[in-house]
Amino acid sequence: MNDLFGSDVSLSLVVATGIVTVLLASALAFATMKTGTGSSTKKSEEPKKEAPGPVDREKFPGGEITVLYGTQTGTAESFARLIEREGAEHGFFVHVIDMEDIQVEEMLDDRYKDKESGNARFFFITSTYGEGEPTDNTVDCVAKLREMANIEVIFEEKKDAEPVEEQKLAGIEYGVFGLGNREYEHYNAIGKFFDYAMERVGASRVVELGLGDDCQDLEGDFETWKDTKFWPTLKKLYIRDAAALNRLEAAPHEELPSCSYAIEVYSNPQDAVDTPLEKVHGSSRHYFSSEDCPISTIRELRSKDDPGSTVHIEIDVSKAGNIDYRTADNLGVLPVNQPAVVENVAHSLGYDLNKIFSLKAAEGHEWHGEPFPMPISVRECLTRYCDLTSAPRRSDLKRLSAYAQDPVDKKALLRMSSKDGKAEYREKITYAHFGLVDVLKMCPSISAPLEHFLSFCPLLQTRFYTISSSSVVHPKSIHLTVSVTEAARKDGTVFKGVCSSHLAGLKPGDTVRVFNRSSTFRLPKDTSIPVIMVGPGTGIAPFRGMLQERDHQKNVKKENVGTGVLYFGCKKRNLDYLYEDELASFRKSGALTTLHLAFSREQSEKVYVQNLLSKNAKDTWALIQQGAHIYVCGGVKMGNDVNDAFKHIASEEGNMAVEEAKEFISKLAKEGRYVQELWA
């Protein structure tokens, strides 16, 4: 499916860890740094705040540390918040900062230094976005560090490289934990980059690099690093007073976990305040800047005999002032929870859905910006902003246990949250497709004040879909191709992907909140250059838009349009052959020269797009020699198999050794001639 983001991407991965690693371009294409991230971000201009008052050395004998997070789906931020919550029990006051809200040069400012030692202590928790790219909120930091550290390609470490003459970040102590996925070629490239680059510019590593693998047990990797490396190292380095350590170990645990929010309730309805984006929490800015646009068309693309569903949706953006898309861009969609889910959560926790409230920083806590528009009703908050259906992480279950009144519920939550309880967690949460709404039913004694609930409930993440229309042909309408996620549960109910099910349930006239973000999928400026497109399933999305554009170039603008080859795959021709009539029309008009079809289940031996590529090796190599641009869209496993097929073609038809073929394909990617958009 072509949802690039969130719980509808890969049920098995997301339920297990709460995130998915995504890819929006070839890693090598990123070697020349991107500078724009579309309409989704705005640099904060608000001055950074000091800790609220002088840090009490009795309570925080380790002093102050700063945790910087780079996140795309919110997981790195959630890990940073966990360190923030644990800080006091380990003796540290923890500042948490979105990497978008700090300049590299600012790291030496006095406001970031521990007031007693005078040292600046920065700890990076950062995700790798797809094939070795920084997340949107780390692009500027990565670009500046590349410049300072004289690093050409962010996923290469050259231990024999010439040292950097000016050690601009000397005096900073640091550590890094990286979030990545081994399914991608450049595993954890950004975490490794920060660890390497900071050392090159003079910073001192005080905690060894930690790496988490989303393909296995990302949360477990982080817990191990945090509990065996991070806190023990910091306490050994910064708390030398044995009496202070004894006080920390002897301190009684609070009845309820510390809460970063305080709540203000309104007796009458209130309109949400128009908040400047610089005062908004970094990962929440889409909530404030996206636009409500009406659905004009929605239709099913698969046969009624196919148990699955893929819907074609057309969104009218004619009145959206902030949406100016280009062909093959990505559309961010803000999902909405179903009313029944919202009502079940409110019932479990005893919330009045009509209550109007605002949040502010609790005493002794820093304010990180508005998480959503306020004042707001509980109903609106739970519907639009709280992730109630994704599987909670094990750390979330541990935190929930503090709110369980029944010892049986508390014990169950603690057991599943422990390292020894991984198997039970997988059985009762992962494989059962249980979200927070289900955990509240499973453990009915959980009782959390609203401000506490909002401090630990993750925010609903934007889902990104590759746009399947041409901005030239349809400038006022954005088309999406959405595979609807559903999975049967053991109890007979059905788990539904929050965003795809929301979209599939809309009718013409209903609205959806959206914004667009740029992509690296761009047709060659020279229309005569051949293109090879590989997109099985909903990977067809960008190529539908690109073919619409090629058809316009050829038959309306009368331009010389080069050879166009498309590899499309699905299960069976009569079940899920998406856009069959349109592809036939593109062939007739000359926008598409050759169409190769892989129907995987129409014969005893499964056939996939990579098999057809290998079969057509000579023709493919001839097009590459003519300067063809290659585009691949779909699942990461397919993308890896297709990449291997192209390497094999280069090796066999180009008479190259294996390593030469690998370098050749990498060179194409660096030149922007081999571009991928994959999801795990």
Tab-separated table of N, CA, C and O in Angstrom, residues 6 23 32 108 139 147 150 234 238 245 265 353 367 371 425 431 466 474 482 507 652 666:
chain	number	residue	atom	x	y	z
A	6	GLY	N	2.923	5.480	9.423
A	6	GLY	CA	1.948	5.194	10.464
A	6	GLY	C	1.424	3.784	10.447
A	6	GLY	O	1.906	2.903	9.765
A	23	LEU	N	10.665	5.542	3.831
A	23	LEU	CA	11.642	6.014	2.864
A	23	LEU	C	10.968	6.963	1.909
A	23	LEU	O	9.919	6.666	1.398
A	32	THR	N	23.701	15.036	-1.788
A	32	THR	CA	23.639	16.491	-1.944
A	32	THR	C	22.413	16.925	-1.191
A	32	THR	O	21.296	16.653	-1.586
A	108	LEU	N	26.764	25.671	22.327
A	108	LEU	CA	27.765	26.170	23.275
A	108	LEU	C	27.247	27.352	24.090
A	108	LEU	O	27.978	27.896	24.918
A	139	VAL	N	17.043	17.983	9.356
A	139	VAL	CA	17.711	18.325	8.099
A	139	VAL	C	18.731	19.441	8.298
A	139	VAL	O	19.880	19.339	7.846
A	147	GLU	N	28.824	20.217	7.121
A	147	GLU	CA	29.729	21.303	6.735
A	147	GLU	C	30.869	21.452	7.739
A	147	GLU	O	32.041	21.543	7.360
A	150	ASN	N	33.181	18.396	7.644
A	150	ASN	CA	33.733	18.097	6.326
A	150	ASN	C	33.419	16.660	5.913
A	150	ASN	O	34.297	15.871	5.550
A	234	LEU	N	26.173	8.089	33.167
A	234	LEU	CA	25.955	9.461	33.631
A	234	LEU	C	26.103	9.566	35.144
A	234	LEU	O	26.706	10.526	35.656
A	238	TYR	N	28.843	12.004	36.717
A	238	TYR	CA	28.362	13.289	37.216
A	238	TYR	C	27.874	13.278	38.663
A	238	TYR	O	27.625	14.338	39.223
A	245	LEU	N	23.813	9.521	45.973
A	245	LEU	CA	23.327	8.298	45.334
A	245	LEU	C	22.464	7.488	46.282
A	245	LEU	O	21.429	6.940	45.894
A	265	VAL	N	-10.042	24.102	33.268
A	265	VAL	CA	-11.361	23.747	32.758
A	265	VAL	C	-12.211	25.008	32.599
A	265	VAL	O	-12.156	25.920	33.430
A	353	LEU	N	-17.177	13.955	27.816
A	353	LEU	CA	-16.742	14.294	26.470
A	353	LEU	C	-17.017	15.746	26.102
A	353	LEU	O	-16.400	16.288	25.181
A	367	TRP	N	7.496	23.850	29.443
A	367	TRP	CA	6.445	23.834	28.428
A	367	TRP	C	7.105	23.656	27.066
A	367	TRP	O	8.010	24.400	26.701
A	371	PRO	N	0.316	21.192	22.191
A	371	PRO	CA	0.262	19.918	21.461
A	371	PRO	C	-0.869	19.861	20.441
A	371	PRO	O	-0.824	19.066	19.505
A	425	TYR	N	3.473	-10.175	25.825
A	425	TYR	CA	3.149	-8.899	25.175
A	425	TYR	C	2.798	-9.130	23.710
A	425	TYR	O	1.808	-8.601	23.190
A	431	TYR	N	-0.134	-9.602	18.508
A	431	TYR	CA	-0.901	-10.499	17.651
A	431	TYR	C	-2.403	-10.314	17.816
A	431	TYR	O	-3.180	-10.627	16.907
A	466	THR	N	1.408	8.714	-1.382
A	466	THR	CA	1.934	9.240	-2.633
A	466	THR	C	0.769	9.691	-3.507
A	466	THR	O	-0.171	8.928	-3.737
A	474	HIS	N	-4.501	17.884	-13.291
A	474	HIS	CA	-5.507	18.093	-12.249
A	474	HIS	C	-4.975	19.080	-11.204
A	474	HIS	O	-4.701	18.698	-10.059
A	482	VAL	N	-5.517	4.260	-2.008
A	482	VAL	CA	-5.389	3.875	-0.597
A	482	VAL	C	-5.783	2.415	-0.382
A	482	VAL	O	-6.932	2.022	-0.645
A	507	LYS	N	-17.571	10.062	2.296
A	507	LYS	CA	-18.467	10.183	1.146
A	507	LYS	C	-18.199	11.523	0.472
A	507	LYS	O	-17.675	12.446	1.097
A	652	GLU	N	25.698	-8.427	-15.576
A	652	GLU	CA	25.672	-9.356	-16.714
A	652	GLU	C	25.756	-8.631	-18.049
A	652	GLU	O	26.559	-8.988	-18.913
A	666	SER	N	24.647	2.709	-7.445
A	666	SER	CA	24.771	3.785	-6.466
A	666	SER	C	25.036	5.120	-7.154
A	666	SER	O	24.519	6.163	-6.740
